[in-house]
Amino acid sequence: AITSGAGDLLLVRCTLSTNLSLAGKASAAYGGGIWQNGGNLRLAESLLHLNKTAAGAGFEGGAMNQIPGGGAYGGAVSIVTGAIWLTNSTLSGNLALGGDGSSQGNVGSGFGGGVFNSATLQAVNSTIFGSGTSRGAMERNIASNSCG
């Protein structure tokens, strides 16, 4: 995976596959393949495939305080500020998974299975498909008893 900040990033004929951005407890996860924190991203003749962000699970804090699961932003690419240009590129099968919640719920959400971008996205002869997002699951306390 690639992390870049405050500058422009150009990737030509690159494959980024099966990368994982995994967040800690109740934290957000950004960009399974690429996280660009400022600046612009240009992808040409490239493939981002089966990348994933997985946000941290929520928990029960002191005094019945429920801390929610984190959000997941961009299974393949997350651009916090800046723009992304795709040329002759494919983003497929990427996933953004929100963090699980506590027993009271408060699950995190996923945003942008292929791309999460807060600014401009321009695509020429490019495909974004088969990517998705998912909310976290609620924790379940299941008792198991057996007699024998």
CSV table of C-alpha atoms in Angstrom, one decimal:
chain,number,residue,atom,x,y,z
A,1,ALA,CA,0.0,0.0,0.0
A,2,ILE,CA,1.0,3.6,-0.5
A,3,THR,CA,0.7,6.5,1.8
A,4,SER,CA,1.4,10.0,0.5
A,5,GLY,CA,0.9,13.5,2.0
A,6,ALA,CA,0.8,17.0,0.7
A,7,GLY,CA,2.3,16.3,-2.7
A,8,ASP,CA,1.2,14.9,-6.1
A,9,LEU,CA,1.5,11.2,-6.8
A,10,LEU,CA,1.7,9.7,-10.3
A,11,LEU,CA,1.4,5.9,-10.8
A,12,VAL,CA,1.8,4.4,-14.2
A,13,ARG,CA,1.4,0.7,-15.1
A,14,CYS,CA,1.1,-0.3,-11.4
A,15,THR,CA,-0.8,-3.1,-9.7
A,16,LEU,CA,-1.8,-2.8,-6.1
A,17,SER,CA,-3.6,-5.9,-4.9
A,18,THR,CA,-4.7,-7.5,-1.6
A,19,ASN,CA,-3.5,-4.6,0.6
A,20,LEU,CA,-5.2,-4.0,3.9
A,21,SER,CA,-5.5,-0.8,5.9
A,22,LEU,CA,-6.4,-2.0,9.4
A,23,ALA,CA,-7.4,0.5,12.2
A,24,GLY,CA,-7.0,0.0,15.9
A,25,LYS,CA,-9.8,0.1,18.5
A,26,ALA,CA,-12.7,2.5,17.5
A,27,SER,CA,-10.4,4.2,14.9
A,28,ALA,CA,-11.0,5.0,11.2
A,29,ALA,CA,-9.2,3.3,8.4
A,30,TYR,CA,-8.2,5.0,5.2
A,31,GLY,CA,-7.3,3.7,1.7
A,32,GLY,CA,-6.6,0.0,1.4
A,33,GLY,CA,-4.4,0.6,-1.6
A,34,ILE,CA,-3.6,4.3,-1.5
A,35,TRP,CA,-4.1,7.0,1.1
A,36,GLN,CA,-3.4,10.4,-0.2
A,37,ASN,CA,-3.6,13.1,2.5
A,38,GLY,CA,-3.4,16.2,0.4
A,39,GLY,CA,-2.2,16.7,-3.2
A,40,ASN,CA,-3.4,15.0,-6.3
A,41,LEU,CA,-3.3,11.4,-7.5
A,42,ARG,CA,-3.0,10.4,-11.1
A,43,LEU,CA,-3.3,6.7,-12.0
A,44,ALA,CA,-2.6,5.6,-15.6
A,45,GLU,CA,-2.8,2.1,-17.0
A,46,SER,CA,-3.1,0.7,-13.5
A,47,LEU,CA,-5.1,-1.9,-11.5
A,48,LEU,CA,-6.2,-1.7,-7.9
A,49,HIS,CA,-7.8,-5.1,-7.0
A,50,LEU,CA,-9.0,-6.7,-3.8
A,51,ASN,CA,-7.8,-4.0,-1.5
A,52,LYS,CA,-9.6,-3.4,1.8
A,53,THR,CA,-10.0,-0.9,4.7
A,54,ALA,CA,-11.2,-2.3,8.0
A,55,ALA,CA,-12.1,0.2,10.8
A,56,GLY,CA,-11.6,-0.6,14.5
A,57,ALA,CA,-14.3,-2.1,16.6
A,58,GLY,CA,-16.2,0.0,19.1
A,59,PHE,CA,-16.4,-0.9,22.8
A,60,GLU,CA,-18.1,-0.2,26.1
A,61,GLY,CA,-16.2,2.5,28.0
A,62,GLY,CA,-16.6,3.3,31.7
A,63,ALA,CA,-19.9,4.5,33.2
A,64,MET,CA,-21.9,2.8,30.4
A,65,ASN,CA,-20.3,5.0,27.8
A,66,GLN,CA,-20.6,3.4,24.3
A,67,ILE,CA,-17.6,4.1,22.0
A,68,PRO,CA,-18.8,3.5,18.4
A,69,GLY,CA,-16.9,1.5,15.7
A,70,GLY,CA,-14.7,3.5,13.4
A,71,GLY,CA,-15.5,4.4,9.8
A,72,ALA,CA,-13.7,2.9,6.8
A,73,TYR,CA,-12.9,5.3,3.9
A,74,GLY,CA,-11.9,4.0,0.4
A,75,GLY,CA,-11.3,0.3,-0.1
A,76,ALA,CA,-8.9,1.0,-2.9
A,77,VAL,CA,-8.2,4.8,-2.6
A,78,SER,CA,-8.9,7.5,-0.1
A,79,ILE,CA,-8.2,11.1,-1.0
A,80,VAL,CA,-8.6,13.5,2.0
A,81,THR,CA,-8.0,16.7,0.0
A,82,GLY,CA,-7.1,17.0,-3.6
A,83,ALA,CA,-8.2,15.3,-6.8
A,84,ILE,CA,-7.9,11.9,-8.5
A,85,TRP,CA,-7.5,11.3,-12.2
A,86,LEU,CA,-7.9,7.8,-13.6
A,87,THR,CA,-6.7,7.0,-17.2
A,88,ASN,CA,-7.1,3.5,-18.7
A,89,SER,CA,-7.2,2.1,-15.2
A,90,THR,CA,-9.4,-0.5,-13.3
A,91,LEU,CA,-10.5,-0.6,-9.7
A,92,SER,CA,-12.3,-3.8,-8.8
A,93,GLY,CA,-13.3,-6.0,-5.9
A,94,ASN,CA,-12.2,-3.4,-3.2
A,95,LEU,CA,-14.0,-3.2,0.1
A,96,ALA,CA,-14.5,-0.6,2.9
A,97,LEU,CA,-15.6,-2.3,6.2
A,98,GLY,CA,-16.9,-0.2,9.1
A,99,GLY,CA,-15.9,-1.2,12.6
A,100,ASP,CA,-18.1,-3.5,14.7
A,101,GLY,CA,-20.1,-2.0,17.5
A,102,SER,CA,-20.6,-2.9,21.1
A,103,SER,CA,-23.5,-4.8,22.6
A,104,GLN,CA,-25.6,-1.7,22.4
A,105,GLY,CA,-24.9,-1.2,18.6
A,106,ASN,CA,-23.0,1.9,17.5
A,107,VAL,CA,-21.4,0.3,14.5
A,108,GLY,CA,-19.1,2.1,12.1
A,109,SER,CA,-19.9,2.6,8.4
A,110,GLY,CA,-18.0,2.1,5.2
A,111,PHE,CA,-17.6,4.8,2.6
A,112,GLY,CA,-16.4,4.4,-1.0
A,113,GLY,CA,-15.7,0.8,-1.7
A,114,GLY,CA,-13.6,1.8,-4.7
A,115,VAL,CA,-12.8,5.4,-4.0
A,116,PHE,CA,-13.5,7.8,-1.2
A,117,ASN,CA,-12.8,11.4,-2.4
A,118,SER,CA,-13.8,14.7,-0.9
A,119,ALA,CA,-13.0,16.7,-4.1
A,120,THR,CA,-12.7,15.9,-7.8
A,121,LEU,CA,-12.7,12.5,-9.5
A,122,GLN,CA,-12.1,12.4,-13.3
A,123,ALA,CA,-12.1,9.1,-15.2
A,124,VAL,CA,-11.1,8.5,-18.8
A,125,ASN,CA,-11.4,5.0,-20.3
A,126,SER,CA,-11.5,3.6,-16.7
A,127,THR,CA,-13.7,1.2,-14.8
A,128,ILE,CA,-14.7,1.1,-11.1
A,129,PHE,CA,-16.8,-2.0,-10.4
A,130,GLY,CA,-17.4,-4.9,-8.0
A,131,SER,CA,-16.4,-2.8,-5.0
A,132,GLY,CA,-18.5,-2.3,-1.9
A,133,THR,CA,-19.0,-1.0,1.6
A,134,SER,CA,-20.4,-2.6,4.7
A,135,ARG,CA,-21.4,-1.4,8.2
A,136,GLY,CA,-19.8,-3.2,11.1
A,137,ALA,CA,-21.7,-5.8,13.0
A,138,MET,CA,-23.3,-5.4,16.5
A,139,GLU,CA,-21.6,-7.5,19.2
A,140,ARG,CA,-23.8,-10.3,20.4
A,141,ASN,CA,-23.5,-11.9,23.8
A,142,ILE,CA,-24.6,-15.5,23.3
A,143,ALA,CA,-24.8,-17.9,26.2
A,144,SER,CA,-24.2,-21.5,25.6
A,145,ASN,CA,-25.4,-24.1,28.1
A,146,SER,CA,-25.2,-27.9,27.9
A,147,CYS,CA,-26.4,-30.7,30.0
A,148,GLY,CA,-25.0,-34.1,29.7
